[in-house]
Amino acid sequence: MSTAAKRRLIRDFKRLASDPPIGISGSPNPDNIMIWNAVIFGPPDTPFEDGSFRLTLTFSDAYPNKPPTVRFVSKMFHPNIYHNGELCLDILQNRWSPTYDVAAILTSVQSLLNDPNPSSPANVEAAQLYKENIKEYERKVKHTVESSWMDNMEASAETSTSSSGTATRAPAIPAA
Protein backbone atom coordinates (compact mmCIF):
# COMPACT_ATOMS: atom_id res chain seq x y z
CA MET A 1 0.00 0.00 0.00
CA SER A 2 1.31 3.42 -0.97
CA THR A 3 2.22 5.54 2.02
CA ALA A 4 1.18 8.70 0.13
CA ALA A 5 -2.26 7.23 -0.65
CA LYS A 6 -2.67 6.06 2.94
CA ARG A 7 -1.70 9.48 4.35
CA ARG A 8 -4.11 11.20 1.99
CA LEU A 9 -6.96 8.85 2.90
CA ILE A 10 -6.35 9.47 6.60
CA ARG A 11 -6.52 13.20 5.92
CA ASP A 12 -9.71 12.73 3.86
CA PHE A 13 -11.28 10.74 6.70
CA LYS A 14 -10.38 13.34 9.32
CA ARG A 15 -11.91 16.08 7.17
CA LEU A 16 -15.06 14.06 6.46
CA ALA A 17 -15.45 13.20 10.16
CA SER A 18 -14.89 16.77 11.37
CA ASP A 19 -16.97 18.57 8.73
CA PRO A 20 -19.32 16.10 7.03
CA PRO A 21 -21.42 17.43 4.15
CA ILE A 22 -25.16 17.23 4.83
CA GLY A 23 -26.62 13.85 3.89
CA ILE A 24 -23.27 12.08 3.50
CA SER A 25 -21.42 9.59 5.67
CA GLY A 26 -18.34 7.52 4.95
CA SER A 27 -15.45 5.72 6.57
CA PRO A 28 -12.69 3.30 5.68
CA ASN A 29 -13.02 -0.42 6.23
CA PRO A 30 -11.41 -1.17 9.62
CA ASP A 31 -9.16 -3.78 7.99
CA ASN A 32 -8.24 -1.86 4.82
CA ILE A 33 -8.08 1.93 4.50
CA MET A 34 -8.14 1.54 0.69
CA ILE A 35 -11.79 0.37 0.79
CA TRP A 36 -14.47 2.70 2.13
CA ASN A 37 -18.15 2.26 2.87
CA ALA A 38 -20.39 5.27 2.47
CA VAL A 39 -24.03 6.25 2.69
CA ILE A 40 -25.70 9.02 0.75
CA PHE A 41 -29.13 10.20 1.76
CA GLY A 42 -31.42 11.25 -1.06
CA PRO A 43 -31.43 15.03 -1.49
CA PRO A 44 -34.56 16.85 -0.26
CA ASP A 45 -37.20 17.81 -2.82
CA THR A 46 -36.01 15.17 -5.29
CA PRO A 47 -37.45 11.77 -6.20
CA PHE A 48 -34.59 10.27 -4.12
CA GLU A 49 -35.68 12.07 -0.93
CA ASP A 50 -35.86 9.77 2.12
CA GLY A 51 -33.63 7.19 0.44
CA SER A 52 -30.51 5.87 2.11
CA PHE A 53 -28.07 4.53 -0.47
CA ARG A 54 -24.95 2.51 0.31
CA LEU A 55 -21.77 2.77 -1.76
CA THR A 56 -18.24 1.42 -1.79
CA LEU A 57 -15.18 3.38 -2.80
CA THR A 58 -12.07 1.41 -3.75
CA PHE A 59 -8.82 3.34 -3.91
CA SER A 60 -5.61 2.33 -5.67
CA ASP A 61 -2.07 3.14 -4.62
CA ALA A 62 -2.18 5.90 -7.25
CA TYR A 63 -4.75 7.91 -5.26
CA PRO A 64 -5.08 10.92 -5.29
CA ASN A 65 -3.57 11.03 -8.78
CA LYS A 66 -6.17 8.50 -9.98
CA PRO A 67 -9.82 8.42 -8.89
CA PRO A 68 -11.31 5.61 -6.84
CA THR A 69 -13.80 3.14 -8.22
CA VAL A 70 -17.18 4.12 -6.81
CA ARG A 71 -20.09 1.70 -6.88
CA PHE A 72 -23.55 1.74 -5.38
CA VAL A 73 -24.25 -1.35 -3.30
CA SER A 74 -27.90 -0.33 -3.04
CA LYS A 75 -30.07 -1.00 -6.07
CA MET A 76 -30.40 2.21 -8.09
CA PHE A 77 -32.56 3.45 -10.96
CA HIS A 78 -30.82 6.48 -12.45
CA PRO A 79 -29.70 7.53 -15.95
CA ASN A 80 -26.02 7.68 -14.93
CA ILE A 81 -25.77 4.54 -12.82
CA TYR A 82 -25.17 1.16 -14.45
CA HIS A 83 -27.16 -1.88 -13.32
CA ASN A 84 -24.06 -3.14 -11.46
CA GLY A 85 -23.93 0.09 -9.42
CA GLU A 86 -21.00 1.73 -11.20
CA LEU A 87 -21.35 5.41 -12.02
CA CYS A 88 -20.96 7.43 -15.17
CA LEU A 89 -19.67 10.63 -13.54
CA ASP A 90 -17.17 12.92 -15.24
CA ILE A 91 -15.10 13.66 -12.12
CA LEU A 92 -14.46 9.93 -11.72
CA GLN A 93 -13.23 9.71 -15.29
CA ASN A 94 -11.91 12.39 -17.63
CA ARG A 95 -12.37 15.34 -15.25
CA TRP A 96 -10.60 13.87 -12.23
CA SER A 97 -8.31 16.13 -10.23
CA PRO A 98 -6.07 15.18 -7.29
CA THR A 99 -7.63 18.10 -5.42
CA TYR A 100 -10.88 16.11 -5.04
CA ASP A 101 -11.18 14.34 -1.72
CA VAL A 102 -13.69 11.77 -0.46
CA ALA A 103 -16.12 14.49 0.69
CA ALA A 104 -16.04 16.10 -2.77
CA ILE A 105 -16.56 12.73 -4.48
CA LEU A 106 -19.56 11.84 -2.32
CA THR A 107 -21.03 15.34 -2.67
CA SER A 108 -20.75 15.03 -6.46
CA VAL A 109 -22.47 11.65 -6.37
CA GLN A 110 -25.26 13.10 -4.23
CA SER A 111 -25.63 16.01 -6.68
CA LEU A 112 -25.83 13.56 -9.57
CA LEU A 113 -28.94 12.03 -8.00
CA ASN A 114 -30.68 15.39 -8.33
CA ASP A 115 -29.17 16.42 -11.65
CA PRO A 116 -28.78 13.45 -14.01
CA ASN A 117 -27.22 13.72 -17.45
CA PRO A 118 -29.57 11.72 -19.70
CA SER A 119 -27.48 12.51 -22.79
CA SER A 120 -24.68 10.29 -21.45
CA PRO A 121 -26.67 7.35 -20.08
CA ALA A 122 -25.39 4.34 -18.22
CA ASN A 123 -28.98 3.14 -17.87
CA VAL A 124 -30.81 3.75 -21.15
CA GLU A 125 -34.26 2.94 -19.74
CA ALA A 126 -33.85 5.45 -16.89
CA ALA A 127 -32.54 8.12 -19.27
CA GLN A 128 -35.42 7.60 -21.70
CA LEU A 129 -38.03 7.75 -18.93
CA TYR A 130 -36.38 10.83 -17.43
CA LYS A 131 -36.64 12.62 -20.78
CA GLU A 132 -40.00 11.28 -22.00
CA ASN A 133 -42.10 10.22 -18.99
CA ILE A 134 -40.92 11.90 -15.79
CA LYS A 135 -43.87 10.55 -13.75
CA GLU A 136 -42.93 6.94 -14.56
CA TYR A 137 -39.27 7.73 -13.87
CA GLU A 138 -40.22 9.16 -10.46
CA ARG A 139 -42.39 6.10 -9.72
CA LYS A 140 -39.45 3.79 -10.39
CA VAL A 141 -37.14 5.96 -8.30
CA LYS A 142 -39.68 5.86 -5.44
CA HIS A 143 -39.52 2.06 -5.61
CA THR A 144 -35.70 2.35 -5.43
CA VAL A 145 -36.04 4.57 -2.34
CA GLU A 146 -38.32 2.02 -0.67
CA SER A 147 -35.89 -0.78 -1.57
CA SER A 148 -33.08 1.20 0.06
CA TRP A 149 -34.91 1.00 3.39
CA MET A 150 -35.07 -2.78 3.18
CA ASP A 151 -31.43 -3.01 2.00
CA ASN A 152 -30.34 -1.01 5.03
CA MET A 153 -32.45 -3.10 7.40
CA GLU A 154 -30.87 -6.26 6.01
CA ALA A 155 -27.37 -4.78 6.31
CA SER A 156 -28.13 -3.74 9.88
CA ALA A 157 -29.45 -7.20 10.71
CA GLU A 158 -26.29 -8.80 9.29
CA THR A 159 -24.04 -6.72 11.53
CA SER A 160 -26.24 -6.67 14.63
CA THR A 161 -25.45 -9.29 17.24
CA SER A 162 -27.08 -10.24 20.49
CA SER A 163 -25.17 -10.64 23.75
CA SER A 164 -24.77 -14.34 22.96
CA GLY A 165 -22.91 -13.44 19.77
CA THR A 166 -25.59 -14.73 17.43
CA ALA A 167 -26.98 -12.54 14.69
CA THR A 168 -30.30 -10.87 15.32
CA ARG A 169 -32.76 -9.59 12.76
CA ALA A 170 -34.04 -6.05 12.69
CA PRO A 171 -37.82 -5.72 12.99
CA ALA A 172 -39.73 -5.50 9.74
CA ILE A 173 -41.39 -2.25 8.75
CA PRO A 174 -45.11 -2.80 8.15
CA ALA A 175 -46.33 -2.03 4.65
CA ALA A 176 -48.07 1.33 4.30
mmCIF file of C-alpha atoms in Angstrom:
data_model
loop_
_atom_site.group_PDB
_atom_site.id
_atom_site.type_symbol
_atom_site.label_atom_id
_atom_site.label_comp_id
_atom_site.label_asym_id
_atom_site.label_seq_id
_atom_site.Cartn_x
_atom_site.Cartn_y
_atom_site.Cartn_z
ATOM 1 C CA MET A 1 0.000 0.000 0.000
ATOM 2 C CA SER A 2 1.314 3.419 -0.968
ATOM 3 C CA THR A 3 2.220 5.536 2.021
ATOM 4 C CA ALA A 4 1.184 8.695 0.135
ATOM 5 C CA ALA A 5 -2.255 7.233 -0.651
ATOM 6 C CA LYS A 6 -2.674 6.062 2.937
ATOM 7 C CA ARG A 7 -1.703 9.481 4.349
ATOM 8 C CA ARG A 8 -4.106 11.203 1.986
ATOM 9 C CA LEU A 9 -6.964 8.852 2.895
ATOM 10 C CA ILE A 10 -6.346 9.470 6.604
ATOM 11 C CA ARG A 11 -6.516 13.205 5.923
ATOM 12 C CA ASP A 12 -9.707 12.727 3.861
ATOM 13 C CA PHE A 13 -11.282 10.736 6.696
ATOM 14 C CA LYS A 14 -10.379 13.344 9.317
ATOM 15 C CA ARG A 15 -11.908 16.080 7.174
ATOM 16 C CA LEU A 16 -15.057 14.059 6.463
ATOM 17 C CA ALA A 17 -15.446 13.199 10.161
ATOM 18 C CA SER A 18 -14.892 16.767 11.370
ATOM 19 C CA ASP A 19 -16.969 18.570 8.727
ATOM 20 C CA PRO A 20 -19.322 16.104 7.026
ATOM 21 C CA PRO A 21 -21.420 17.427 4.154
ATOM 22 C CA ILE A 22 -25.157 17.227 4.829
ATOM 23 C CA GLY A 23 -26.616 13.848 3.889
ATOM 24 C CA ILE A 24 -23.272 12.076 3.497
ATOM 25 C CA SER A 25 -21.420 9.591 5.666
ATOM 26 C CA GLY A 26 -18.341 7.518 4.945
ATOM 27 C CA SER A 27 -15.449 5.717 6.574
ATOM 28 C CA PRO A 28 -12.690 3.296 5.679
ATOM 29 C CA ASN A 29 -13.022 -0.424 6.227
ATOM 30 C CA PRO A 30 -11.414 -1.172 9.624
ATOM 31 C CA ASP A 31 -9.165 -3.782 7.986
ATOM 32 C CA ASN A 32 -8.236 -1.858 4.823
ATOM 33 C CA ILE A 33 -8.078 1.927 4.496
ATOM 34 C CA MET A 34 -8.145 1.543 0.695
ATOM 35 C CA ILE A 35 -11.792 0.370 0.787
ATOM 36 C CA TRP A 36 -14.474 2.704 2.127
ATOM 37 C CA ASN A 37 -18.149 2.258 2.873
ATOM 38 C CA ALA A 38 -20.392 5.271 2.468
ATOM 39 C CA VAL A 39 -24.032 6.245 2.695
ATOM 40 C CA ILE A 40 -25.705 9.015 0.747
ATOM 41 C CA PHE A 41 -29.133 10.200 1.764
ATOM 42 C CA GLY A 42 -31.416 11.252 -1.062
ATOM 43 C CA PRO A 43 -31.431 15.030 -1.493
ATOM 44 C CA PRO A 44 -34.562 16.847 -0.256
ATOM 45 C CA ASP A 45 -37.196 17.812 -2.824
ATOM 46 C CA THR A 46 -36.011 15.174 -5.292
ATOM 47 C CA PRO A 47 -37.455 11.773 -6.198
ATOM 48 C CA PHE A 48 -34.590 10.265 -4.122
ATOM 49 C CA GLU A 49 -35.678 12.073 -0.926
ATOM 50 C CA ASP A 50 -35.863 9.768 2.117
ATOM 51 C CA GLY A 51 -33.634 7.187 0.439
ATOM 52 C CA SER A 52 -30.508 5.872 2.110
ATOM 53 C CA PHE A 53 -28.071 4.531 -0.474
ATOM 54 C CA ARG A 54 -24.948 2.507 0.312
ATOM 55 C CA LEU A 55 -21.769 2.766 -1.760
ATOM 56 C CA THR A 56 -18.243 1.416 -1.791
ATOM 57 C CA LEU A 57 -15.176 3.378 -2.804
ATOM 58 C CA THR A 58 -12.075 1.410 -3.747
ATOM 59 C CA PHE A 59 -8.818 3.339 -3.909
ATOM 60 C CA SER A 60 -5.614 2.327 -5.674
ATOM 61 C CA ASP A 61 -2.066 3.137 -4.618
ATOM 62 C CA ALA A 62 -2.179 5.900 -7.253
ATOM 63 C CA TYR A 63 -4.752 7.911 -5.260
ATOM 64 C CA PRO A 64 -5.079 10.921 -5.290
ATOM 65 C CA ASN A 65 -3.568 11.029 -8.783
ATOM 66 C CA LYS A 66 -6.171 8.500 -9.982
ATOM 67 C CA PRO A 67 -9.820 8.420 -8.891
ATOM 68 C CA PRO A 68 -11.310 5.613 -6.839
ATOM 69 C CA THR A 69 -13.800 3.137 -8.217
ATOM 70 C CA VAL A 70 -17.182 4.119 -6.812
ATOM 71 C CA ARG A 71 -20.085 1.700 -6.875
ATOM 72 C CA PHE A 72 -23.549 1.739 -5.377
ATOM 73 C CA VAL A 73 -24.252 -1.355 -3.303
ATOM 74 C CA SER A 74 -27.900 -0.327 -3.043
ATOM 75 C CA LYS A 75 -30.073 -1.000 -6.071
ATOM 76 C CA MET A 76 -30.402 2.214 -8.092
ATOM 77 C CA PHE A 77 -32.555 3.453 -10.963
ATOM 78 C CA HIS A 78 -30.820 6.480 -12.451
ATOM 79 C CA PRO A 79 -29.695 7.529 -15.948
ATOM 80 C CA ASN A 80 -26.020 7.684 -14.935
ATOM 81 C CA ILE A 81 -25.770 4.539 -12.816
ATOM 82 C CA TYR A 82 -25.169 1.158 -14.445
ATOM 83 C CA HIS A 83 -27.158 -1.879 -13.317
ATOM 84 C CA ASN A 84 -24.058 -3.144 -11.456
ATOM 85 C CA GLY A 85 -23.926 0.091 -9.416
ATOM 86 C CA GLU A 86 -20.999 1.726 -11.196
ATOM 87 C CA LEU A 87 -21.348 5.409 -12.022
ATOM 88 C CA CYS A 88 -20.958 7.430 -15.172
ATOM 89 C CA LEU A 89 -19.670 10.632 -13.542
ATOM 90 C CA ASP A 90 -17.165 12.924 -15.237
ATOM 91 C CA ILE A 91 -15.100 13.658 -12.118
ATOM 92 C CA LEU A 92 -14.464 9.930 -11.725
ATOM 93 C CA GLN A 93 -13.227 9.706 -15.289
ATOM 94 C CA ASN A 94 -11.911 12.387 -17.633
ATOM 95 C CA ARG A 95 -12.374 15.344 -15.246
ATOM 96 C CA TRP A 96 -10.600 13.867 -12.233
ATOM 97 C CA SER A 97 -8.305 16.133 -10.231
ATOM 98 C CA PRO A 98 -6.071 15.184 -7.285
ATOM 99 C CA THR A 99 -7.634 18.100 -5.415
ATOM 100 C CA TYR A 100 -10.876 16.107 -5.041
ATOM 101 C CA ASP A 101 -11.182 14.335 -1.717
ATOM 102 C CA VAL A 102 -13.694 11.775 -0.455
ATOM 103 C CA ALA A 103 -16.123 14.487 0.687
ATOM 104 C CA ALA A 104 -16.042 16.100 -2.774
ATOM 105 C CA ILE A 105 -16.563 12.733 -4.477
ATOM 106 C CA LEU A 106 -19.560 11.843 -2.316
ATOM 107 C CA THR A 107 -21.027 15.335 -2.668
ATOM 108 C CA SER A 108 -20.747 15.027 -6.458
ATOM 109 C CA VAL A 109 -22.470 11.646 -6.375
ATOM 110 C CA GLN A 110 -25.261 13.101 -4.227
ATOM 111 C CA SER A 111 -25.630 16.010 -6.680
ATOM 112 C CA LEU A 112 -25.827 13.555 -9.565
ATOM 113 C CA LEU A 113 -28.940 12.029 -8.002
ATOM 114 C CA ASN A 114 -30.681 15.386 -8.332
ATOM 115 C CA ASP A 115 -29.166 16.423 -11.648
ATOM 116 C CA PRO A 116 -28.781 13.452 -14.010
ATOM 117 C CA ASN A 117 -27.220 13.723 -17.446
ATOM 118 C CA PRO A 118 -29.572 11.720 -19.702
ATOM 119 C CA SER A 119 -27.481 12.512 -22.789
ATOM 120 C CA SER A 120 -24.677 10.287 -21.450
ATOM 121 C CA PRO A 121 -26.665 7.353 -20.084
ATOM 122 C CA ALA A 122 -25.387 4.338 -18.219
ATOM 123 C CA ASN A 123 -28.983 3.142 -17.870
ATOM 124 C CA VAL A 124 -30.805 3.754 -21.150
ATOM 125 C CA GLU A 125 -34.256 2.942 -19.742
ATOM 126 C CA ALA A 126 -33.852 5.446 -16.892
ATOM 127 C CA ALA A 127 -32.540 8.121 -19.274
ATOM 128 C CA GLN A 128 -35.415 7.595 -21.696
ATOM 129 C CA LEU A 129 -38.033 7.749 -18.929
ATOM 130 C CA TYR A 130 -36.378 10.831 -17.429
ATOM 131 C CA LYS A 131 -36.639 12.620 -20.784
ATOM 132 C CA GLU A 132 -39.999 11.277 -22.000
ATOM 133 C CA ASN A 133 -42.099 10.220 -18.989
ATOM 134 C CA ILE A 134 -40.924 11.904 -15.791
ATOM 135 C CA LYS A 135 -43.868 10.551 -13.754
ATOM 136 C CA GLU A 136 -42.931 6.942 -14.558
ATOM 137 C CA TYR A 137 -39.268 7.733 -13.871
ATOM 138 C CA GLU A 138 -40.220 9.159 -10.462
ATOM 139 C CA ARG A 139 -42.390 6.103 -9.724
ATOM 140 C CA LYS A 140 -39.451 3.786 -10.395
ATOM 141 C CA VAL A 141 -37.142 5.964 -8.302
ATOM 142 C CA LYS A 142 -39.676 5.862 -5.441
ATOM 143 C CA HIS A 143 -39.517 2.064 -5.615
ATOM 144 C CA THR A 144 -35.704 2.345 -5.427
ATOM 145 C CA VAL A 145 -36.040 4.570 -2.341
ATOM 146 C CA GLU A 146 -38.318 2.019 -0.674
ATOM 147 C CA SER A 147 -35.891 -0.776 -1.575
ATOM 148 C CA SER A 148 -33.081 1.200 0.064
ATOM 149 C CA TRP A 149 -34.912 1.003 3.390
ATOM 150 C CA MET A 150 -35.066 -2.780 3.180
ATOM 151 C CA ASP A 151 -31.427 -3.006 2.002
ATOM 152 C CA ASN A 152 -30.339 -1.007 5.028
ATOM 153 C CA MET A 153 -32.450 -3.097 7.397
ATOM 154 C CA GLU A 154 -30.873 -6.261 6.013
ATOM 155 C CA ALA A 155 -27.373 -4.777 6.306
ATOM 156 C CA SER A 156 -28.134 -3.737 9.876
ATOM 157 C CA ALA A 157 -29.446 -7.201 10.706
ATOM 158 C CA GLU A 158 -26.294 -8.803 9.291
ATOM 159 C CA THR A 159 -24.039 -6.719 11.526
ATOM 160 C CA SER A 160 -26.241 -6.671 14.627
ATOM 161 C CA THR A 161 -25.449 -9.286 17.236
ATOM 162 C CA SER A 162 -27.085 -10.235 20.487
ATOM 163 C CA SER A 163 -25.170 -10.638 23.751
ATOM 164 C CA SER A 164 -24.774 -14.343 22.964
ATOM 165 C CA GLY A 165 -22.910 -13.441 19.774
ATOM 166 C CA THR A 166 -25.589 -14.734 17.429
ATOM 167 C CA ALA A 167 -26.981 -12.541 14.694
ATOM 168 C CA THR A 168 -30.299 -10.868 15.321
ATOM 169 C CA ARG A 169 -32.759 -9.590 12.763
ATOM 170 C CA ALA A 170 -34.039 -6.050 12.686
ATOM 171 C CA PRO A 171 -37.824 -5.717 12.995
ATOM 172 C CA ALA A 172 -39.726 -5.500 9.743
ATOM 173 C CA ILE A 173 -41.394 -2.246 8.752
ATOM 174 C CA PRO A 174 -45.107 -2.795 8.153
ATOM 175 C CA ALA A 175 -46.334 -2.034 4.647
ATOM 176 C CA ALA A 176 -48.072 1.328 4.303
#
